[in-house]
Coordinates of C-alpha atoms and ligand atoms in Angstrom, one line a residue:
M1 CA 69.8 76.9 157.3
N2 CA 68.8 80.5 157.3
Q3 CA 65.9 80.6 154.8
D4 CA 66.2 84.2 153.8
L5 CA 69.9 83.6 152.9
K6 CA 69.1 80.4 151.1
Q7 CA 66.5 82.0 149.0
W8 CA 68.7 84.9 148.0
V9 CA 71.6 82.6 147.1
D10 CA 69.3 80.4 145.1
A11 CA 68.0 83.4 143.2
C12 CA 71.5 84.7 142.4
A13 CA 72.6 81.2 141.3
A14 CA 69.6 80.8 139.0
H15 CA 70.4 84.2 137.4
T16 CA 74.2 84.0 137.2
Q17 CA 74.3 80.3 136.3
P18 CA 77.5 79.1 137.8
D19 CA 78.8 75.5 137.2
R20 CA 78.7 74.9 141.0
V21 CA 77.9 76.7 144.2
V22 CA 80.3 76.4 147.2
W23 CA 79.3 77.6 150.7
L24 CA 82.5 78.5 152.5
D25 CA 83.1 77.4 156.1
G26 CA 86.4 79.1 156.6
S27 CA 88.5 75.9 157.2
Q28 CA 92.1 75.5 156.2
E29 CA 91.4 72.6 153.8
E30 CA 88.9 74.7 152.0
I31 CA 91.2 77.7 151.4
D32 CA 94.0 75.3 150.4
R33 CA 91.7 74.0 147.7
V34 CA 90.8 77.6 146.6
Y35 CA 94.5 78.4 146.3
A36 CA 95.3 75.2 144.5
E37 CA 92.6 75.9 141.9
G38 CA 93.8 79.6 141.7
L39 CA 97.3 78.4 141.0
E40 CA 96.0 76.2 138.2
D41 CA 93.8 78.8 136.5
G42 CA 96.5 81.5 136.8
T43 CA 94.8 83.7 139.4
F44 CA 97.7 83.1 141.7
L45 CA 101.4 82.4 141.6
R46 CA 103.1 80.8 144.6
M47 CA 105.8 82.9 146.2
N48 CA 109.1 81.8 147.6
E49 CA 108.3 79.2 150.2
E50 CA 111.3 79.9 152.3
T51 CA 111.3 83.6 152.5
Y52 CA 107.5 84.2 152.0
P53 CA 105.8 81.0 153.3
D54 CA 102.2 80.6 152.3
C55 CA 102.2 83.9 150.3
Y56 CA 100.6 84.3 146.9
Y57 CA 101.1 86.7 144.0
H58 CA 98.3 88.1 142.0
R59 CA 98.4 90.3 138.9
S60 CA 95.1 92.1 138.0
D61 CA 93.9 93.2 134.7
P62 CA 95.9 96.4 133.9
N63 CA 92.7 98.3 133.5
D64 CA 91.5 97.2 136.9
V65 CA 93.9 98.5 139.6
A66 CA 92.0 101.0 141.7
R67 CA 88.5 102.1 142.9
V68 CA 86.3 103.6 140.2
E69 CA 84.4 106.4 141.7
H70 CA 82.6 107.4 138.5
L71 CA 81.2 103.9 138.3
T72 CA 80.2 103.7 142.0
F73 CA 76.6 104.6 142.7
I74 CA 74.2 105.1 145.7
C75 CA 70.8 103.8 144.6
S76 CA 68.5 105.6 147.0
E77 CA 64.9 106.3 146.0
K78 CA 65.5 110.1 146.0
E79 CA 68.5 111.7 144.4
E80 CA 68.9 114.2 147.2
D81 CA 69.5 111.3 149.6
A82 CA 72.7 110.5 147.7
G83 CA 73.7 114.1 147.6
P84 CA 75.9 116.1 145.4
T85 CA 79.1 114.2 146.2
N86 CA 77.8 110.7 145.2
H87 CA 76.8 109.3 141.8
W88 CA 73.1 108.3 142.0
K89 CA 70.9 105.9 140.1
H90 CA 67.3 105.2 140.9
P91 CA 67.0 101.6 142.2
D92 CA 64.6 100.7 139.3
K93 CA 67.0 102.0 136.7
A94 CA 69.9 100.3 138.4
R95 CA 68.1 97.0 138.2
E96 CA 67.1 97.5 134.6
E97 CA 70.6 98.4 133.6
V98 CA 72.8 96.2 135.7
W99 CA 70.8 93.0 136.6
P100 CA 71.0 91.8 133.0
L101 CA 74.8 92.0 133.1
F102 CA 74.7 89.4 135.9
E103 CA 72.7 87.0 133.7
G104 CA 74.9 84.0 133.0
A105 CA 77.9 85.9 134.2
M106 CA 79.1 83.0 136.3
K107 CA 78.8 80.3 133.5
G108 CA 81.9 78.1 133.6
R109 CA 82.8 79.5 137.0
T110 CA 82.3 78.5 140.7
M111 CA 80.0 80.7 142.8
Y112 CA 81.4 81.1 146.3
V113 CA 79.1 82.1 149.2
I114 CA 81.1 83.9 151.8
P115 CA 79.4 84.6 155.2
Y116 CA 81.5 87.0 157.1
I117 CA 81.6 89.2 160.2
M118 CA 82.8 92.8 160.2
G119 CA 84.2 93.1 163.7
P120 CA 85.1 90.6 166.4
A121 CA 82.8 87.6 166.7
G122 CA 80.3 88.1 169.5
S123 CA 80.8 91.9 169.7
A124 CA 77.6 94.0 169.9
I125 CA 79.1 96.4 167.5
S126 CA 79.9 93.7 164.9
K127 CA 77.7 93.1 161.8
V128 CA 77.3 90.1 159.5
G129 CA 77.5 90.2 155.7
V130 CA 77.3 87.6 153.0
E131 CA 79.2 88.0 149.7
I132 CA 78.6 85.9 146.7
T133 CA 81.5 86.0 144.2
D134 CA 83.0 84.1 141.3
S135 CA 86.5 85.3 142.1
R136 CA 89.0 83.1 143.9
Y137 CA 91.1 86.2 144.5
V138 CA 88.1 87.8 146.4
V139 CA 87.6 84.6 148.4
A140 CA 91.3 84.5 149.5
N141 CA 91.3 88.2 150.4
M142 CA 88.0 88.0 152.3
R143 CA 89.5 85.2 154.3
I144 CA 92.2 87.5 155.5
M145 CA 90.2 90.7 155.8
T146 CA 87.2 89.3 157.6
R147 CA 86.2 86.6 160.1
M148 CA 84.4 84.3 157.7
G149 CA 82.7 81.0 157.3
K150 CA 81.0 79.0 160.0
V151 CA 81.6 81.6 162.7
A152 CA 79.6 84.1 160.7
L153 CA 76.7 81.8 160.0
E154 CA 76.6 81.0 163.7
Q155 CA 76.5 84.7 164.6
L156 CA 73.7 85.3 162.0
G157 CA 71.4 82.4 163.0
D158 CA 67.9 82.9 161.6
S159 CA 68.2 86.7 161.5
T160 CA 67.7 88.7 158.3
D161 CA 70.0 91.4 159.7
Y162 CA 72.8 91.1 157.3
C163 CA 74.2 92.8 154.2
K164 CA 73.8 91.0 150.9
G165 CA 76.6 91.5 148.4
L166 CA 76.6 90.1 144.9
H167 CA 79.9 90.3 143.0
S168 CA 81.0 88.9 139.6
L169 CA 84.1 89.6 137.6
G170 CA 81.8 89.8 134.6
D171 CA 84.0 90.4 131.6
L172 CA 86.2 92.9 133.4
S173 CA 85.3 95.6 130.9
P174 CA 85.2 99.1 132.3
D175 CA 82.2 99.7 130.0
R176 CA 80.2 97.1 132.0
R177 CA 81.6 97.8 135.4
F178 CA 79.3 99.0 138.2
I179 CA 79.5 99.2 142.0
L180 CA 75.9 99.7 143.2
H181 CA 74.7 100.3 146.8
F182 CA 71.1 100.0 147.9
P183 CA 71.1 101.5 151.4
S184 CA 67.5 100.8 152.3
R185 CA 67.8 97.1 151.3
R186 CA 71.4 96.9 152.6
E187 CA 72.4 95.3 149.4
I188 CA 75.5 95.7 147.1
W189 CA 75.9 94.7 143.5
S190 CA 79.4 94.8 142.0
I191 CA 80.3 93.7 138.5
G192 CA 83.2 94.0 136.2
S193 CA 86.1 94.6 138.6
G194 CA 88.2 92.3 140.8
Y195 CA 90.0 95.2 142.6
G196 CA 90.0 95.5 146.4
G197 CA 87.7 98.4 147.2
N198 CA 85.4 97.4 144.3
A199 CA 85.2 93.7 145.0
L200 CA 85.9 93.0 148.6
L201 CA 82.4 94.0 149.5
G202 CA 82.9 93.9 153.3
K203 CA 85.3 96.8 153.2
K204 CA 84.4 100.2 151.6
C205 CA 81.0 99.0 150.3
Y206 CA 79.6 97.6 153.5
A207 CA 81.8 98.9 156.4
L208 CA 81.6 102.4 155.1
R209 CA 78.9 103.2 152.5
I210 CA 76.1 100.9 153.8
A211 CA 77.2 101.1 157.4
S212 CA 77.3 104.9 157.4
V213 CA 73.6 104.9 156.6
M214 CA 72.9 102.3 159.4
A215 CA 75.1 104.4 161.7
R216 CA 73.0 107.5 161.0
D217 CA 69.7 105.6 161.6
Q218 CA 71.0 103.9 164.8
G219 CA 73.1 106.7 166.3
W220 CA 76.7 105.6 165.9
L221 CA 79.6 106.4 163.5
A222 CA 81.1 104.3 160.6
E223 CA 84.3 106.1 159.6
H224 CA 87.3 105.9 157.3
M225 CA 89.7 105.9 160.3
L226 CA 92.7 104.1 161.7
I227 CA 92.7 103.3 165.4
V228 CA 95.8 103.4 167.6
G229 CA 96.7 103.0 171.2
I230 CA 99.4 105.3 172.4
E231 CA 101.2 104.3 175.6
N232 CA 103.3 106.8 177.5
P233 CA 106.3 106.0 179.7
Q234 CA 104.0 105.8 182.7
G235 CA 102.2 102.9 181.1
E236 CA 99.0 104.7 180.4
T237 CA 97.4 104.0 177.0
R238 CA 95.0 106.4 175.2
Y239 CA 93.3 105.7 171.9
V240 CA 93.2 107.9 168.9
A241 CA 91.1 107.5 165.7
A242 CA 92.4 109.3 162.5
A243 CA 90.8 109.9 159.2
F244 CA 93.0 110.5 156.2
P245 CA 92.2 109.9 152.5
S246 CA 93.3 106.6 150.8
A247 CA 97.1 106.3 150.4
C248 CA 97.9 109.2 152.9
G249 CA 99.8 107.1 155.4
K250 CA 97.0 105.6 157.7
T251 CA 98.8 102.2 157.8
N252 CA 102.1 103.9 158.6
L253 CA 100.6 105.9 161.5
A254 CA 98.7 102.9 162.7
M255 CA 102.0 100.9 163.0
L256 CA 104.3 103.8 164.0
V257 CA 107.6 103.0 165.7
P258 CA 108.5 105.6 168.3
P259 CA 111.7 107.6 167.6
A260 CA 114.8 106.7 169.7
S261 CA 114.4 110.0 171.6
M262 CA 111.0 109.0 172.9
K263 CA 112.0 106.3 175.3
G264 CA 109.3 104.3 177.0
W265 CA 106.6 105.3 174.4
R266 CA 104.8 102.5 172.5
V267 CA 102.2 102.5 169.8
W268 CA 99.6 99.8 169.5
T269 CA 97.7 99.0 166.3
V270 CA 93.9 98.5 166.6
G271 CA 93.0 99.1 162.9
D272 CA 94.4 100.9 159.9
D273 CA 91.4 101.9 157.7
I274 CA 88.0 101.7 159.3
A275 CA 86.5 102.5 162.7
W276 CA 83.0 101.8 163.9
M277 CA 82.2 103.8 167.0
K278 CA 79.4 103.6 169.5
F279 CA 78.7 105.2 172.9
G280 CA 79.5 103.1 175.9
D281 CA 77.5 103.3 179.1
D282 CA 80.0 105.8 180.4
G283 CA 79.1 108.3 177.6
R284 CA 82.5 107.8 175.9
L285 CA 82.9 106.8 172.2
Y286 CA 84.2 103.2 171.8
A287 CA 85.7 102.0 168.6
I288 CA 86.2 98.6 167.0
N289 CA 88.1 97.8 163.8
P290 CA 85.6 95.9 161.7
E291 CA 88.4 94.3 159.7
N292 CA 90.6 91.3 160.3
G293 CA 93.6 92.2 158.1
F294 CA 95.4 95.0 156.3
F295 CA 94.9 95.9 152.6
G296 CA 97.9 98.3 152.5
V297 CA 99.7 100.2 149.7
A298 CA 103.0 98.4 149.0
P299 CA 105.1 101.1 147.3
G300 CA 107.0 103.2 149.9
T301 CA 106.7 100.5 152.5
S302 CA 110.1 99.7 153.8
E303 CA 112.0 98.4 156.8
K304 CA 112.6 102.1 157.5
T305 CA 109.2 103.6 156.9
N306 CA 107.1 100.8 158.3
P307 CA 109.1 98.0 159.9
N308 CA 106.0 96.5 161.5
A309 CA 104.1 96.3 158.1
F310 CA 107.3 94.8 156.7
K311 CA 107.2 92.0 159.3
T312 CA 103.5 91.5 159.0
V313 CA 103.6 90.6 155.3
R314 CA 106.2 87.9 155.6
E315 CA 103.8 85.0 155.6
N316 CA 100.1 84.1 154.8
S317 CA 99.9 87.2 152.7
I318 CA 98.8 88.2 149.2
F319 CA 100.7 90.6 147.0
T320 CA 98.8 92.3 144.2
N321 CA 100.4 94.2 141.3
V322 CA 103.9 94.5 142.8
G323 CA 107.0 93.4 140.9
L324 CA 108.0 89.7 141.1
T325 CA 111.7 88.8 141.3
D326 CA 113.1 85.6 139.7
D327 CA 113.3 84.3 143.3
R328 CA 109.6 84.7 143.5
E329 CA 109.8 87.5 146.1
P330 CA 107.9 90.8 145.9
W331 CA 109.6 94.0 145.1
W332 CA 108.3 97.6 144.8
E333 CA 109.5 101.1 144.5
G334 CA 110.5 102.5 147.9
M335 CA 111.0 99.0 149.4
G336 CA 114.5 100.2 150.6
T337 CA 116.5 97.7 148.5
S338 CA 117.8 98.3 145.0
A339 CA 115.8 96.8 142.1
P340 CA 116.8 93.2 141.5
E341 CA 118.2 92.5 138.1
K342 CA 115.7 89.8 137.2
M343 CA 112.2 90.7 137.8
T344 CA 108.8 91.0 136.0
T345 CA 106.7 94.1 136.4
W346 CA 103.1 94.2 137.6
K347 CA 102.1 93.9 134.0
G348 CA 104.1 90.7 133.6
A349 CA 106.8 92.2 131.4
P350 CA 110.5 91.9 132.0
Y351 CA 111.7 94.8 134.2
D352 CA 113.9 97.4 132.6
P353 CA 115.8 99.4 135.2
N354 CA 116.4 102.2 132.6
G355 CA 112.9 102.1 131.2
A356 CA 109.9 104.2 132.2
E357 CA 107.7 101.3 133.3
R358 CA 107.6 100.9 137.1
A359 CA 108.0 97.4 138.7
A360 CA 105.0 97.9 140.9
H361 CA 101.8 99.8 140.2
P362 CA 101.5 102.9 142.5
N363 CA 98.4 101.4 144.0
S364 CA 99.8 97.9 144.4
R365 CA 98.8 96.2 147.6
F366 CA 99.6 93.6 150.3
T367 CA 96.8 91.8 152.1
A368 CA 98.0 90.5 155.5
P369 CA 96.3 89.1 158.7
A370 CA 96.2 91.8 161.4
D371 CA 97.2 89.4 164.1
Q372 CA 100.6 88.9 162.5
C373 CA 101.4 92.6 163.2
P374 CA 104.2 92.8 165.8
C375 CA 102.5 95.8 167.4
I376 CA 98.9 94.6 167.3
S377 CA 97.1 95.9 170.3
P378 CA 96.1 93.4 173.0
E379 CA 92.8 95.2 172.9
W380 CA 92.2 94.9 169.1
E381 CA 89.6 92.2 169.4
N382 CA 88.0 93.5 172.6
P383 CA 84.2 93.2 171.8
Q384 CA 83.5 96.5 173.7
G385 CA 86.0 98.4 171.5
V386 CA 88.5 100.9 172.8
P387 CA 87.6 104.4 174.3
I388 CA 88.6 107.2 171.9
D389 CA 90.3 110.3 173.4
A390 CA 91.1 112.2 170.2
I391 CA 90.0 112.2 166.6
L392 CA 92.4 113.5 164.0
F393 CA 91.5 114.7 160.5
G394 CA 94.0 115.3 157.9
G395 CA 95.0 115.3 154.3
R396 CA 97.9 115.8 152.0
R397 CA 98.6 119.5 151.6
A398 CA 101.8 121.1 150.3
R399 CA 100.8 124.4 152.0
T400 CA 98.1 126.1 154.1
N401 CA 97.4 123.6 156.8
P402 CA 99.9 123.6 159.7
L403 CA 101.5 120.5 161.1
V404 CA 98.7 120.3 163.8
F405 CA 95.9 122.3 165.3
Q406 CA 93.1 121.6 167.7
S407 CA 89.5 122.7 167.2
F408 CA 87.9 125.0 169.6
D409 CA 85.1 122.5 170.5
W410 CA 83.2 119.6 169.0
N411 CA 81.1 121.5 166.5
H412 CA 84.1 123.5 165.3
G413 CA 85.9 120.1 165.0
V414 CA 83.1 118.8 162.8
F415 CA 83.5 121.9 160.6
V416 CA 87.3 121.2 160.5
G417 CA 86.6 117.6 159.4
A418 CA 83.9 118.7 156.9
A419 CA 86.4 121.2 155.3
V420 CA 89.3 118.8 154.9
G421 CA 91.0 119.1 151.5
S422 CA 93.7 116.7 150.1
E423 CA 95.7 116.2 147.1
T424 CA 94.5 113.1 145.2
T425 CA 96.5 109.8 145.1
A426 CA 96.6 106.7 143.0
A427 CA 94.1 104.8 145.2
A428 CA 91.3 105.9 142.8
T429 CA 91.5 106.3 139.0
G430 CA 91.9 109.8 137.8
A431 CA 94.4 112.7 138.0
V432 CA 96.9 112.5 140.9
G433 CA 98.0 115.5 143.0
V434 CA 94.9 117.8 142.6
V435 CA 93.4 119.3 145.7
R436 CA 89.9 118.2 146.3
R437 CA 87.6 118.6 149.3
D438 CA 87.5 115.2 151.1
P439 CA 85.3 115.7 154.2
M440 CA 86.3 113.3 157.0
A441 CA 88.2 111.4 154.3
M442 CA 84.7 110.0 153.5
L443 CA 84.1 111.7 150.1
P444 CA 84.1 108.4 148.2
F445 CA 82.6 106.4 151.1
C446 CA 79.6 108.2 152.6
G447 CA 76.5 106.3 151.6
Y448 CA 74.1 109.3 151.9
N449 CA 73.9 113.0 151.5
M450 CA 77.1 114.5 153.0
G451 CA 75.1 117.4 154.4
D452 CA 73.0 115.0 156.5
Y453 CA 76.2 113.2 157.5
W454 CA 77.6 116.4 159.0
Q455 CA 74.3 117.0 160.8
H456 CA 74.6 113.5 162.2
W457 CA 78.1 114.4 163.5
V458 CA 76.7 117.5 165.1
D459 CA 73.9 115.5 166.7
M460 CA 76.3 112.9 168.1
G461 CA 78.0 115.8 169.9
T462 CA 74.8 116.7 171.7
R463 CA 74.5 113.2 173.2
S464 CA 77.5 113.3 175.5
D465 CA 79.8 115.6 177.4
K466 CA 82.7 113.2 177.0
M467 CA 83.2 113.5 173.2
P468 CA 86.8 113.1 171.9
K469 CA 88.8 116.2 171.2
I470 CA 89.2 117.0 167.5
F471 CA 92.5 117.9 165.8
H472 CA 93.8 118.4 162.3
V473 CA 97.2 117.3 161.1
N474 CA 99.2 117.6 157.9
W475 CA 102.5 115.7 157.6
F476 CA 102.9 116.8 154.0
Q477 CA 103.9 120.5 153.9
Q478 CA 106.6 121.2 151.3
D479 CA 109.0 124.1 150.7
D480 CA 109.1 126.0 147.5
R481 CA 111.3 123.4 145.9
G482 CA 109.0 120.5 146.8
K483 CA 111.0 119.2 149.7
Y484 CA 109.0 117.9 152.7
L485 CA 109.4 120.1 155.7
W486 CA 108.5 117.5 158.3
P487 CA 110.3 114.1 158.5
G488 CA 107.0 112.2 159.1
F489 CA 106.8 108.5 159.9
G490 CA 107.9 107.7 163.5
E491 CA 108.6 111.4 164.2
N492 CA 104.8 112.0 163.9
L493 CA 104.6 110.6 167.5
R494 CA 106.1 114.0 168.6
V495 CA 102.9 115.6 167.3
L496 CA 100.7 112.9 168.9
Q497 CA 102.5 113.6 172.2
W498 CA 101.3 117.2 172.0
V499 CA 97.8 115.9 171.1
M500 CA 97.8 113.6 174.1
N501 CA 99.0 116.4 176.4
R502 CA 96.2 118.7 175.1
C503 CA 93.7 115.9 175.9
A504 CA 95.2 115.7 179.4
G505 CA 95.0 119.5 179.7
K506 CA 98.7 119.8 179.9
A507 CA 100.2 121.4 176.8
E508 CA 100.0 125.1 176.1
A509 CA 98.7 126.5 172.7
E510 CA 98.4 129.6 170.7
E511 CA 94.9 130.6 169.8
T512 CA 94.7 131.4 166.1
P513 CA 91.8 132.0 163.7
I514 CA 91.8 128.3 162.7
G515 CA 92.1 126.8 166.2
Y516 CA 94.8 126.1 168.8
V517 CA 98.3 125.7 167.4
P518 CA 101.3 124.6 169.4
K519 CA 103.6 127.3 170.8
A520 CA 106.9 127.7 169.0
D521 CA 108.5 125.2 171.4
G522 CA 105.4 123.1 171.9
I523 CA 106.6 120.2 169.9
D524 CA 109.7 118.4 171.1
T525 CA 112.2 118.5 168.2
S526 CA 115.3 117.4 170.2
G527 CA 117.5 115.2 168.0
L528 CA 115.6 116.2 164.9
D529 CA 117.0 117.9 161.9
V530 CA 114.3 120.6 161.9
D531 CA 115.4 124.1 162.8
G532 CA 113.5 126.9 164.4
A533 CA 112.7 128.6 161.2
T534 CA 111.3 125.4 159.6
M535 CA 109.3 124.7 162.7
S536 CA 107.7 128.2 162.6
R537 CA 106.9 127.6 158.9
L538 CA 105.3 124.3 159.9
L539 CA 103.1 125.9 162.4
E540 CA 102.3 129.1 160.4
V541 CA 98.7 130.1 159.7
D542 CA 99.0 132.3 156.6
P543 CA 96.0 134.6 156.1
G544 CA 96.5 134.7 152.3
D545 CA 96.4 130.9 152.0
W546 CA 93.5 130.8 154.4
K547 CA 91.4 133.3 152.4
K548 CA 91.7 131.0 149.4
E549 CA 91.0 128.0 151.5
L550 CA 87.9 129.4 153.1
D551 CA 86.7 130.6 149.7
D552 CA 87.1 127.1 148.4
Q553 CA 85.4 125.6 151.4
G554 CA 82.5 128.0 151.0
E555 CA 82.1 127.1 147.4
F556 CA 82.1 123.4 148.3
F557 CA 79.5 124.0 151.1
G558 CA 77.4 125.9 148.6
R559 CA 76.9 122.7 146.6
F560 CA 74.8 121.3 149.4
G561 CA 72.0 123.9 149.2
D562 CA 69.6 123.6 152.1
K563 CA 71.1 120.3 153.1
L564 CA 74.0 122.3 154.5
P565 CA 73.5 122.2 158.3
A566 CA 73.0 125.7 159.8
E567 CA 75.9 124.8 162.2
M568 CA 78.3 124.4 159.3
K569 CA 77.2 127.6 157.7
S570 CA 77.7 129.5 161.0
Q571 CA 81.1 127.8 161.6
L572 CA 82.3 128.9 158.2
E573 CA 81.1 132.5 158.8
K574 CA 82.8 132.5 162.2
A575 CA 86.0 131.3 160.7
R576 CA 85.9 134.0 158.0
A577 CA 85.2 136.6 160.7
R578 CA 88.2 135.5 162.7
F579 CA 90.3 136.4 159.7
G580 CA 88.5 139.7 159.3
L581 CA 86.9 138.4 156.0
Ligands
SAT30 O1 89.3 101.0 148.6 S1 90.5 100.2 148.9 O2 90.2 99.3 150.0 O3 90.8 99.3 147.8 C1 91.8 101.1 149.3 C2 91.5 102.5 149.6 O4 91.2 103.3 148.7 O5 91.5 102.9 150.8
MN31 MN1 91.0 103.4 152.9

């Protein structure tokens, strides 16, 4: 028994006072018991055993359906180490305010101890964490999303090199809800929420916020990125990592089905949300997916938009806050089938097809094991990771950003990533559809000062001459009536084809003030309902839009004061100069 771990668990148990403490080993009998108890206490409903075998339904508290950025804190000693884009609490104040909330919080409940690995067992890039929780929903999700139990304790051994995460549902009141990160102690405290990103502590809290600090200190990258392998008709596979904000289609891109016109192309999923990247001996960046499953947005997922996700979630999955039909099947808006007559909504009320209430919450989710994905990459558990050729940044923008462009070089690419803006989605509480800066899609997930984070990206580029090429994509341009200009989904592979060709030094490009944009006929649109005029609009770089954009980026950069790397300042100046500003 690891003494450090035992002492921490004992201390947490003494303070939170659960009825019993259960150390999880990851076995089938164990999870069967957790589900059986969860069925009894109402945490879960069993779904249709014929059409959705071993699937469970969960309805959360209606006030607990998304990440809460205003209640998420970085507890570094100094405020400037959290930076202007994070909420900060001094560690002493955090303890004073939040530790008392844990006192007796687990009375009448079971405390589960979940040892888990982020990343494939045995990989040098993987890391161990231990989450303590009083939520059976969290246990069931962590069993899908991580490699947990015995395998993790074995990997840990006597080491103290693990992340401690203490989670309690508390009383689920938003007034007593806190998600706290202590980067120097590699510790997380979360109370008052059972929702994914707030409660599955291996995911955003560890694999991004805490890991980003470790990555800075140790010279690697922990990023909010999907990873895909793209195989061309010649059978060559190249890997791409892509950072988009939550609910902007990372899962869809990760599981893309090539359009009929692109015969012989295949797309292989390595991960859909998080990438940990380290240099290999050859100087290239290698990425692993630290997760073991997908925690995907349900609404909009259909046989048409994402057939692979659709097949992935047919067994051993959890559905949270979707509609539940009388046949105990899940249903959500954009599922591609009409709403069944008899259904209860995510709030548990009878569904009214003419009413205003949706069947599924916009941020409702499925949790599914990655190895059930029909296009899972044969390399997805390779302990070395996969070599990355291209990094894509992107966001959801109705105007301004063309379909795709390539940065001039690494440092310009870091600037492009740092300057990403995106319209907000339902994955976090707050207004939806407002443009906010979301650098590298890490705004809610960077565990330290974002200015230092950009400098870390610049520093990484000095360590190798084999860095990935950096691109920016935007699938979401709209015309003046709000209609999407680009069909998206599988057709996005046409854009990736250009990206791959650029990496191979094959495709031509137009040099513009923002970077290299495809020539008018650079993207193959054969068989697509996108005419020449639309294509030029999609690739347009409008100086008026960009003046506003660069002004806004400048204002955002200004918030970082002297933490803004000189390189970012100079990149912005050069970008302005290229527009004659
Ligand atoms: O944070 S979650 O994992 O719940 C989802 C997201 O926002 O990407
Ligand atoms: Mn995410």
